[in-house]
Structures are given as structure tokens and as C-alpha cells.
Coordinates of C-alpha atoms in Angstrom, one line a residue:
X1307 CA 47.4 1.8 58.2
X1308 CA 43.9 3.6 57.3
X1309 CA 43.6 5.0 53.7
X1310 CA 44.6 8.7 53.9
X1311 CA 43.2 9.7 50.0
X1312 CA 40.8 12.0 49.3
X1313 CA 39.2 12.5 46.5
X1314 CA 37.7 16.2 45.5
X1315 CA 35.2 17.0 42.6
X1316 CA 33.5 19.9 41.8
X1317 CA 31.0 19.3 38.9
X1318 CA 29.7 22.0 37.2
X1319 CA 27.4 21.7 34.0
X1320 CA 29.8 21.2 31.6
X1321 CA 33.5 20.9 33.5
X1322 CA 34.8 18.5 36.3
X1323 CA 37.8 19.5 38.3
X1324 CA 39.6 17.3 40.8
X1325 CA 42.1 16.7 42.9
X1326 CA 43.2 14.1 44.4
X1327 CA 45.0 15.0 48.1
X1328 CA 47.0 12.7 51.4
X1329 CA 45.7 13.6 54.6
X1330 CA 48.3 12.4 56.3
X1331 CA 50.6 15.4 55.1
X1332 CA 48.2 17.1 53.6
X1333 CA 50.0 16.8 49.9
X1334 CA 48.3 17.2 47.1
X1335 CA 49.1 14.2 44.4
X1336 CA 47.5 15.2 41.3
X1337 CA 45.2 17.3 40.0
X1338 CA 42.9 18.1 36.7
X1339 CA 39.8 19.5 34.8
X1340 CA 37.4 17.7 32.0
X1341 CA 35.5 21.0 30.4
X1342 CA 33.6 21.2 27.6
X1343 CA 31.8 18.1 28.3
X1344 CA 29.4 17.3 25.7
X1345 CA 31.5 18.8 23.2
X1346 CA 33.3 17.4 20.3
X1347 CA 36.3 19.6 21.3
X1348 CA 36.2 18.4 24.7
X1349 CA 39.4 19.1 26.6
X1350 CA 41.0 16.7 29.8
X1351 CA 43.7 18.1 31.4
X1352 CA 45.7 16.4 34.1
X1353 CA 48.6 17.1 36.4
X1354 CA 50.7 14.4 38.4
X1355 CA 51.5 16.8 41.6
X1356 CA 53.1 13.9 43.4
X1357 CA 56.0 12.5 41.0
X1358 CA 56.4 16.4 39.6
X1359 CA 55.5 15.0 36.5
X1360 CA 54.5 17.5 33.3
X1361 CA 50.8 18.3 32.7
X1362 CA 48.6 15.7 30.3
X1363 CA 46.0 17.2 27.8
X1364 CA 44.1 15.5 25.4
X1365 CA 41.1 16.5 23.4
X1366 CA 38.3 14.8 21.6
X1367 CA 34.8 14.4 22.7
X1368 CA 33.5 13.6 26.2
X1369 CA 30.0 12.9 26.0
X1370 CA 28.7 13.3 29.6
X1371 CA 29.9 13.2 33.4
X1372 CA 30.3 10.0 33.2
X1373 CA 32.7 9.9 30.4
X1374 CA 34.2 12.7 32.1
X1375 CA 34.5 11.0 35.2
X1376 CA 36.0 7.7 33.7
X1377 CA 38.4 9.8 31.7
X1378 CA 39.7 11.4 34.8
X1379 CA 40.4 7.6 36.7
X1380 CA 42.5 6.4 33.3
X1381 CA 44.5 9.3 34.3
X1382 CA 45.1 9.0 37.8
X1383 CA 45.6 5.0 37.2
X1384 CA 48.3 6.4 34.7
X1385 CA 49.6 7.0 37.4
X1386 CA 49.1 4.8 39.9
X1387 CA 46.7 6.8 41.8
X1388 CA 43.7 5.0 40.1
X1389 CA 40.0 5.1 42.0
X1390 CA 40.3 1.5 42.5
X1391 CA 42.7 2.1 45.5
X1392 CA 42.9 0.9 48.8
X1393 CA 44.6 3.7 49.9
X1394 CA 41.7 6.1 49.0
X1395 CA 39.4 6.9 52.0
X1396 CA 36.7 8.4 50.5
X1397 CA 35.2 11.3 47.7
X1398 CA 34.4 14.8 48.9
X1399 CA 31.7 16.7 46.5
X1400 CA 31.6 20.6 46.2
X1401 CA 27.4 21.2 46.7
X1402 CA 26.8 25.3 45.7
X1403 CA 23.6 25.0 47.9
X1404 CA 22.7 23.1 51.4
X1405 CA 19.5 25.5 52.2
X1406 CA 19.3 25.5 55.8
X1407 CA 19.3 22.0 56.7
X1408 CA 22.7 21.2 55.7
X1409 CA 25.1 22.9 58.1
X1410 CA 27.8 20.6 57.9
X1411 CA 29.6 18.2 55.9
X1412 CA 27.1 15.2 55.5
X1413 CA 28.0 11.6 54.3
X1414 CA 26.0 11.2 51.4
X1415 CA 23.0 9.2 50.9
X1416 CA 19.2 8.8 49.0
X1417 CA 17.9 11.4 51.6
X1418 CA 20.5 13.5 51.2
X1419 CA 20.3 13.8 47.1
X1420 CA 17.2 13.8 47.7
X1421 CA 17.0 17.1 49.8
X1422 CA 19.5 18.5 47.4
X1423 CA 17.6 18.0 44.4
X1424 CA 14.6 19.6 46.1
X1425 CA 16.7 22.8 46.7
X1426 CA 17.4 23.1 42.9
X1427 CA 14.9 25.8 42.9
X1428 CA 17.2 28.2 44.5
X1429 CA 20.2 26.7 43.0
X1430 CA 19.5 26.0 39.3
X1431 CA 22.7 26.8 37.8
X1432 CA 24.7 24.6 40.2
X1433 CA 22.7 21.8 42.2
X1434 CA 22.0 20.0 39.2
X1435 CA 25.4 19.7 37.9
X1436 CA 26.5 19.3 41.9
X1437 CA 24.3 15.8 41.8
X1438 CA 25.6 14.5 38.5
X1439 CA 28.5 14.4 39.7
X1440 CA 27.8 12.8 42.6
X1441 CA 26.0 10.1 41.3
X1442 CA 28.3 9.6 38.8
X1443 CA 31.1 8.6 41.2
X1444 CA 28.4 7.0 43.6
X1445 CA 28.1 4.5 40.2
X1446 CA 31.9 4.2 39.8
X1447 CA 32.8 3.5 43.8
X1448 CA 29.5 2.6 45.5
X1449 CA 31.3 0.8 48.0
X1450 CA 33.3 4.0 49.2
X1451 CA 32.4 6.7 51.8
X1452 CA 31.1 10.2 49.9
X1453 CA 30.6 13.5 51.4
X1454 CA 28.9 17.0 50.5
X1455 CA 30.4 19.5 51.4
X1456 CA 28.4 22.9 51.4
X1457 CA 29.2 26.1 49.9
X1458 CA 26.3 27.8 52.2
X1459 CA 27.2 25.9 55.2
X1460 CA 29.9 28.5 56.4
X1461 CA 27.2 30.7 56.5
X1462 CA 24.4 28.9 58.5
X1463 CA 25.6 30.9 61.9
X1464 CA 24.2 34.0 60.8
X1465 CA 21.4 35.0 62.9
X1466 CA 18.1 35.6 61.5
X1467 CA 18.3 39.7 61.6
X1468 CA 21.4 39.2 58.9
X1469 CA 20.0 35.9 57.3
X1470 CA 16.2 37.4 56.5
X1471 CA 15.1 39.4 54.4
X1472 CA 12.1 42.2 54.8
X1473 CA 9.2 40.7 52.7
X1474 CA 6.3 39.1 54.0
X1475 CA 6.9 35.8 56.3
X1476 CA 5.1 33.5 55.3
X1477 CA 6.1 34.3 52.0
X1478 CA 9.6 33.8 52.5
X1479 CA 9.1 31.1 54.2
X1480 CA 7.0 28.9 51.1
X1481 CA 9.5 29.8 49.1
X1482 CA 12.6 28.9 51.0
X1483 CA 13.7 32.6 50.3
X1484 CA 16.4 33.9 52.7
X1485 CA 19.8 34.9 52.8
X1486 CA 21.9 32.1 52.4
X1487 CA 25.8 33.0 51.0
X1488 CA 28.6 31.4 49.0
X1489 CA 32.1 30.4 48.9
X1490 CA 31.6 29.3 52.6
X1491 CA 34.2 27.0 51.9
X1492 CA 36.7 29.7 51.0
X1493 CA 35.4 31.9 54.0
X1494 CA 36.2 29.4 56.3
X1495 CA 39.5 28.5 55.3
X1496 CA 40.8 31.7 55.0
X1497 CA 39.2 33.3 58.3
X1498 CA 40.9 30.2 60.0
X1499 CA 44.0 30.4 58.0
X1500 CA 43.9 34.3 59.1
X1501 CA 43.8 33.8 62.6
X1502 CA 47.0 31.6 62.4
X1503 CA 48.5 34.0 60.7
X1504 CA 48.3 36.4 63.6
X1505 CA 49.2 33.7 66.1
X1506 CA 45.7 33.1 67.7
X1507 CA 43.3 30.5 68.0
X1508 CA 40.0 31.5 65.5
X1509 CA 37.7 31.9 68.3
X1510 CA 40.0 34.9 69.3
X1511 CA 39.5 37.0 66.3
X1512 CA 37.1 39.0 64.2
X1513 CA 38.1 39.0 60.8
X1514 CA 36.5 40.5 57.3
X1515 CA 37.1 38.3 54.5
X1516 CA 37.1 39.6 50.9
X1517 CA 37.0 36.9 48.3
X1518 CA 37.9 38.6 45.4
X1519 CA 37.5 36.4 42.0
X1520 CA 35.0 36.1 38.8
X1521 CA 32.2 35.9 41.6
X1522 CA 33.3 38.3 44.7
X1523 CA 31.7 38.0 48.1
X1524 CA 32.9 39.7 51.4
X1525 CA 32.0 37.7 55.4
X1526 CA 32.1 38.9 58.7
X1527 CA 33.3 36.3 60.9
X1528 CA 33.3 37.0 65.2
X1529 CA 35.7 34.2 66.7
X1530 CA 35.7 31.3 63.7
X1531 CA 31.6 32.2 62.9
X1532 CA 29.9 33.5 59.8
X1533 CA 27.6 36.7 60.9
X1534 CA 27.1 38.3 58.1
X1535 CA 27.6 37.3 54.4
X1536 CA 27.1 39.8 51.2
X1537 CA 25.8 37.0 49.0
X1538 CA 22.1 36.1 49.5
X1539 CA 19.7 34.0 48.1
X1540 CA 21.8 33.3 45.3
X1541 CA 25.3 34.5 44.5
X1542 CA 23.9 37.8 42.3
X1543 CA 23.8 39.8 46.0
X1544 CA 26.6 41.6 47.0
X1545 CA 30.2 42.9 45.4
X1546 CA 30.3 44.2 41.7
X1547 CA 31.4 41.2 40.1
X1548 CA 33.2 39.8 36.9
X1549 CA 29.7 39.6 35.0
X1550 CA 27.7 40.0 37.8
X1551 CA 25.7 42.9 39.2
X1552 CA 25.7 42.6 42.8
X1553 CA 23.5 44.8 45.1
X1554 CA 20.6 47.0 43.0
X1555 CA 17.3 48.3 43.6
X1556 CA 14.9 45.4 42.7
X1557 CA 12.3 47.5 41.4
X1558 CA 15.1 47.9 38.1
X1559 CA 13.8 44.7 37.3
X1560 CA 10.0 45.3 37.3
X1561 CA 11.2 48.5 35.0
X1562 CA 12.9 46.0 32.1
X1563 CA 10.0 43.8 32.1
X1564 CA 7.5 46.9 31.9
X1565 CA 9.6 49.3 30.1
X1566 CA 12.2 47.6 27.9
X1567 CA 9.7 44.6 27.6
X1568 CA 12.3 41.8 28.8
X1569 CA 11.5 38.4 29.7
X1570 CA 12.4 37.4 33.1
X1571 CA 15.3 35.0 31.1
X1572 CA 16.8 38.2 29.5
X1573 CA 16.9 40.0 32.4
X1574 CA 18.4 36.8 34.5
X1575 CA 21.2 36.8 31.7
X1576 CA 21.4 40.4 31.7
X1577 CA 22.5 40.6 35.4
X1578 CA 24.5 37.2 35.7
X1579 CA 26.4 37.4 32.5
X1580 CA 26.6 41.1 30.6
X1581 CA 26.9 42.8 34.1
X1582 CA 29.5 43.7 36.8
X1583 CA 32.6 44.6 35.0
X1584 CA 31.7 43.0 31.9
X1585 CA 29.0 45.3 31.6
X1586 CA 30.7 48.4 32.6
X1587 CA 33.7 48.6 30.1
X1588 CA 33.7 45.3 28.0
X1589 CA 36.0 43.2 30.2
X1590 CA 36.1 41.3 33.6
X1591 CA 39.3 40.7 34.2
X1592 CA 41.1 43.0 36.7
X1593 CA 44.4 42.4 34.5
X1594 CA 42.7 43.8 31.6
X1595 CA 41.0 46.8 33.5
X1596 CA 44.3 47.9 34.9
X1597 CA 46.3 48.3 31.8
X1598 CA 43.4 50.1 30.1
X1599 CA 43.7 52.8 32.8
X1600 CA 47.3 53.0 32.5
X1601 CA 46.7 53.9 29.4
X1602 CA 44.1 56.7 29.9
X1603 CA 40.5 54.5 29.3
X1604 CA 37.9 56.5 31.2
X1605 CA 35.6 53.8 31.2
X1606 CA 37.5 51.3 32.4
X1607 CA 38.7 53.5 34.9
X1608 CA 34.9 54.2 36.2
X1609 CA 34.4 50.3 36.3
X1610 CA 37.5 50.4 38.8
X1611 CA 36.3 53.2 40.8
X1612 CA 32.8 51.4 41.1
X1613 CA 34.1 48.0 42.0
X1614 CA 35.9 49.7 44.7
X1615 CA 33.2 51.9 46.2
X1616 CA 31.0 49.1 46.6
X1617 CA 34.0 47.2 48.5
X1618 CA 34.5 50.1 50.8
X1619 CA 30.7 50.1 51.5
X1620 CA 31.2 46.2 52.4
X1621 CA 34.7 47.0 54.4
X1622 CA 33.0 49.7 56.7
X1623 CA 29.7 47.7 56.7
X1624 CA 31.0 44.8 58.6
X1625 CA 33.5 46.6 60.5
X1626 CA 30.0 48.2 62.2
X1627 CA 28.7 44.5 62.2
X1628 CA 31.8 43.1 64.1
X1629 CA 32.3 45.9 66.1
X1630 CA 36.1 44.8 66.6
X1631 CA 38.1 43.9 63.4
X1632 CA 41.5 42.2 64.5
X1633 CA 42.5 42.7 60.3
X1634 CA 40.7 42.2 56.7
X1635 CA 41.8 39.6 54.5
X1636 CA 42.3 39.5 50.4
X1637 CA 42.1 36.1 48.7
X1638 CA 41.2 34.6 45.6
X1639 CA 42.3 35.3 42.1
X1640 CA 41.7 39.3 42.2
X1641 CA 42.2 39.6 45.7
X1642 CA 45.7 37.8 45.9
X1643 CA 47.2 38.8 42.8
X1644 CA 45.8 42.8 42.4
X1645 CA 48.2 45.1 44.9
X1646 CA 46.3 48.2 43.2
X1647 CA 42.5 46.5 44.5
X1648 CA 43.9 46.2 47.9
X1649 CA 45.8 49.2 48.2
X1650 CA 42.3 51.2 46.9
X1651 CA 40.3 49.4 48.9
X1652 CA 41.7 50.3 52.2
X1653 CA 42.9 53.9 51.3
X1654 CA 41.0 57.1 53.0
X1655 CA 40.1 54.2 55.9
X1656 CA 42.8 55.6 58.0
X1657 CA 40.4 56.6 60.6
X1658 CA 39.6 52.8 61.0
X1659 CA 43.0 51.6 61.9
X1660 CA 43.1 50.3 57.8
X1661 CA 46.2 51.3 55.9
X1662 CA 48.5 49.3 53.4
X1663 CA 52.0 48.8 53.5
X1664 CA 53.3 49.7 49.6
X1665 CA 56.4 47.5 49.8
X1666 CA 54.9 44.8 51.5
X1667 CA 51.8 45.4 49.3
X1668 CA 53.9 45.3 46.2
X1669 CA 55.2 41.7 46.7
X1670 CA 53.7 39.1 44.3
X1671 CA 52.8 35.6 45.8
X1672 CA 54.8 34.0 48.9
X1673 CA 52.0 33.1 50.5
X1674 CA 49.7 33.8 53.5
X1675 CA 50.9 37.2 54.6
X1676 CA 50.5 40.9 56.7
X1677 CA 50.9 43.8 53.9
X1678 CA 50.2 46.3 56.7
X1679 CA 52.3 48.4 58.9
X1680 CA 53.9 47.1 62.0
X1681 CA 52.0 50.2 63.8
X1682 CA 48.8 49.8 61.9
X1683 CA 45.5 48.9 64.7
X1684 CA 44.3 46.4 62.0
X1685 CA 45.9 44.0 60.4
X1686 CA 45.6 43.9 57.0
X1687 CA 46.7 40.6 55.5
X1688 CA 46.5 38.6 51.7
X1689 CA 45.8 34.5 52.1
X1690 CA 45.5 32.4 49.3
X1691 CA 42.4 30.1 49.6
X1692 CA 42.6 26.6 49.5
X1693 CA 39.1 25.3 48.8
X1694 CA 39.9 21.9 48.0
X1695 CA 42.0 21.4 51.1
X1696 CA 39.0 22.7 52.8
X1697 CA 36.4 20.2 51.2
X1698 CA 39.6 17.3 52.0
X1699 CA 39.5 18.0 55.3
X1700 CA 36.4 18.3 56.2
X1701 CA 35.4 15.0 54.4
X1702 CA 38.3 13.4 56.0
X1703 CA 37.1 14.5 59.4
X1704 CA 33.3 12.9 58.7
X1705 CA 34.7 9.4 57.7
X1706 CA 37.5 9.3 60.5
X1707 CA 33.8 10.1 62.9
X1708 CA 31.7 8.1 61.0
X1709 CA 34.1 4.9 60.5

């Protein structure tokens, strides 16, 4: 019998998180997360899915990836899941950026680290850590198959009029600078998962996708394909976010740097980390927000209204773009969990065949599910994504065709 295991890391500067899942029925067997690496309070946590075991932790310092990496194979081997196994078929790395080249999942190789190194430019916060990883666990397992699977690749099938931007060509062009979009694994997942749901075959529906978390980015996807995306060069574009901006006049920038005499650095910060909903009332998370308006807090209240009006602009956006919308789709930690997001985001869109369900809206968890009305024209649904899944299958798929 072929080995069914996948491994799936996501790197980021200072975290790893993992999971380790069977192809064959798709179960998950453990999972876990190193943060804080480089840290004297470094923290590993690990959770043996398969025998229903209790989660590990342990703290102390992890110096690098590499530490991080090895401490994460003395706990699967704990548990008999270690990285020396026969049964494990290859290692599937989350990549934030694939430019335009990479449109696919892609067996890794020099070429390929190299091309990803060279798109650090547009991806500073995320390549880098992306290829430590990889070449971490290229050290540990050189001998085993590992993929890349692309957070922008989802979005490749947006045609030019969606993917460019209006500044000079040539420009654009020197400087790689385009629209490219995020969470493409989530997007794809969950526009697939969607189309299930309503008992048809991807290429059959048109479907808005609302991924809803710390970073928030909405799709339009016509029969299984990305067409428009509200991330862009980099995942500032878009939604009001946790402590992101999203979409804003660019000449507010050239104002700081004139005005309020900030470094490009301050005003990077500024609009990644002390914007969004962090920089409207003091908190990003949705929990938080919610009970503060309960309670009669006019700013957080704004905050709410603002996050929402900017979804609604997305929501009617891309129902123009599609043309057609079969339903819109929640997901993600906001998105799944926040009946009063979705409920606001759909209200006064009667006119569009949008309307919640409040019972069916109201029910917490169980699931991929409609929270619509049985009458309504569009469906209006909540599926929890799956990215790792998404990243195991397609790596799965590219050593079953390339072995």
C-alpha cells in the first residue's frame, strides 16, 4: 500500500503550525503549534487527534525553525507518527505569495525557492518565514516529496481588467505590481465546499465568498474560478480588518509623510497593525466589539457599522461582477462564529434575493450549512474552512501525478 500521510506546515516568522493528516480518509492524526520561536518563553503545543489523546505543552526556549521543527517530530514520534515514517507521502508548505508564475501546487525544488525568494519584495512579512520552513524540513527529510502550495494561486484566473491596476505599464510591470489576493486556499475550499452543499458540481455555481478572520478578504468565483479578489498586491486591500485598513485613498499616505512627517515604516505599521478595528475602538476582536455595544459603547458601535458598510460595498460589488450569485458564503473565525456580522451584512439586500434566516442564523457550529429561507433566490450559507485539508489535498494530488 502507498503512504497516505501528509504533512502540513505553515511557517511564519516566529510560529510553526502543523498538522499531520491520512489521505486515505481524510482524518486528521495530530496536530500543533511552536510560537514564540526565539524566545526564552517559547511555547510547543501538540494534539494527538488520532488516539483522542489530551493536548501536550511544554515551554522553554526554541531557538530557531529548526529547533522548532525538531521539537514538533519528538512529538509526533511520541506518538508514533514520527517524520521518519514510511507511511508519510510527502510535506505540503503554506507559501503567502506565488506572483504570477506559480498557479498551482508545485513540487519543490532550487528553482522553485529560488523564484520564491525573489518574490520576497512583495511578500516581506511572509515569504521569508514561508522558505525557512521549507528548508528546514527539506534538511530533516531530503529524501521525501515537498510541495508549495500558494496562497495567491486561487486567484491567478482573474483576468487582467480585475488583476491590474491603473498606473503606468511599464511601471507595474518592473515592479511586479498587480493584484494578486490571499487566502486562495480558503477561497477555494470553501467555494467548492459551497457548491456541494447546494448539490452541484463547482463549475455550476457562482458563489461570493466572505472570509471573515483577523485578515478578511471577500472572492467572486463563476463555476469553481477566482474573478475577482478584494486583496491586492498585498493583503492591506480590501475588507476593514482586525488591525488592518483595507481600501483608502492612497494619497492619505503621501499626506503622513508630508504633513504628520512619518517615515514610510510608521506609516506601514500604522495601517497593518493600529488600523481596522484596532484602530477604530481599541479592540479587534468581534467578541469584544459586540458586548461593548450591548452595553451602549458608541465607538465600538461605529467600528461595527464601518466593518459592515465596507462588506455590503464588497457583497453588491461582486454580485455586479458575477452577474448571477447562486448564494454568499461566511467562513473563518468572524464569519462562522458571528450570527450578528452575517445577519448585518445581508440586511436591507432584500432586493438582491439576500436575506437571513434568524433561527437558522442563530445556531452555533454544526457545520457547513444554509441559514437562509427555503424561499430565498440566494442562498445564503456558513462553511467552515479547512485550509490544511486544502494544502493535504492538493499536495497529495501532485505526488500521486508526479510519482
Amino acid at each position: 500500500m502507498s503512504p497516505s500521510r501528509v504533512l502540513v506546515l505553515n511557517s511564519g516568522s516566529s510560529s510553526v503550525k502543523y498538522q499531520l493528516l491520512d489521505m486515505s480518509d481524510s482524518s486528521r492524526l495530530a496536530s500543533g503549534l511552536v510560537e514564540r520561536i526565539g524566545e526564552r518563553t517559547s511555547l510547543v503545543r501538540h494534539t494527538p487527534l488520532a488516539s483522542g489523546g489530551e493536548p501536550r505543552e511544554r515551554t522553554g526556549p526554541v531557538a530557531d525553525h529548526d529547533a522548532a521543527l525538531k521539537a514538533m517530530a519528538e512529538e509526533l514520534a511520541a506518538d508514533g507518527l514520527g517524520l521518519d515514517s514510511p507511511e508519510l507521502a510527502a510535506i505540503g508548505h503554506r507559501v503567502v505569495h506565488g506572483g504570477k508564475r506559480f498557479t498551482e501546487p508545485t513540487v519543490i525544488d532550487e528553482a522553485v525557492l529560488a523564484e520564491i525568494e525573489r518574490l520576497i519584495p512583495v511578500a516581506p512579512l511572509h515569504n521569508p518565514a514561508n522558505l525557512t520552513g521549507i528548508r528546514t524540513a527539506m534538511a530533516l527529510r531530503p529524501d521525501l516529496p515537498q510541495a508549495a502550495v500558494f496562497d495567491t494561486a486561487f486567484h491567478t484566473t482573474m483576468p487582467e481588467s480585475a488583476a491590474r491596476y491603473a498606473i503606468d505599464v511599464s511601471t507595474a510591470d518592473a515592479h511586479r505590481i498587480r493584484r494578486y489576493g490571499f487566502h486562495g486556499t480558503s477561497h477555494a475550499y470553501v467555494s467548492r465546499a459551497t457548491a456541494g452543499l447546494l448539490g452541484k458540481a463547482p463549475e455550476e455555481v457562482n458563489v461570493i465568498v466572505l472570509h471573515l478572520g483577523n485578515g478578511a478578504s471577500a472572492s467572486a468565483v463563476r463555476g469553481g474560478r477566482c474573478v475577482d479578489t478584494s486583496m491586492g498586491l498585498t493583503p492591506l486591500e480590501g475588507l476593514v480588518m482586525g488591525t488592518r485598513s483595507g481600501d483608502m485613498d492612497p494619497a492619505v499616505i503621501f499626506h503622513l509623510m508630508r504633513v504628520g512627517e512619518m517615515s514610510a515604516d510608521e506609516i506601514d505599521t500604522l495601517l497593518n497593525k493600529k488600523s481596522g478595528l484596532v484602530g477604530l475602538c481599541g479592540d479587534n476582536d468581534m467578541r469584544e466589539i459586540r458586548r461593548r455595544i450591548d452595553e451602549g459603547d458608541e465607538e465600538a458601535e461605529l467600528a461595527f457599522d464601518i466593518y459592515i458598510h465596507r462588506l455590503k460595498k464588497y457583497i453588491g460589488a461582486y454580485y455586479a461582477v458575477l452577474g448571477r450569485v447562486d448564494a454568499v458564503v461566511f467562513t473563518a473565525g468572524v464569519g462562522e462564529n458571528s450570527a450578528e456580522v452575517r445577519a448585518a451584512a445581508v440586511a436591507g439586500l432584500e432586493g438582491l434575493g439576500l436575506a437571513v434566516d434568524g433561527g437558522r442564523n442563530a445556531v452555533r457550529g454544526g457545520g457547513a450549512r444554509l441559514i437562509s429561507p427555503e424561499e430565498a433566490r440566494v442562498a445564503v450559507a456558513v462553511v467552515p474552512t479547512d485550509e490544511e485539508m486544502e494544502i493535504a489535498q492538493q499536495t497529495y494530488a501532485l505526488v500521486g501525478k508526479n510519482n
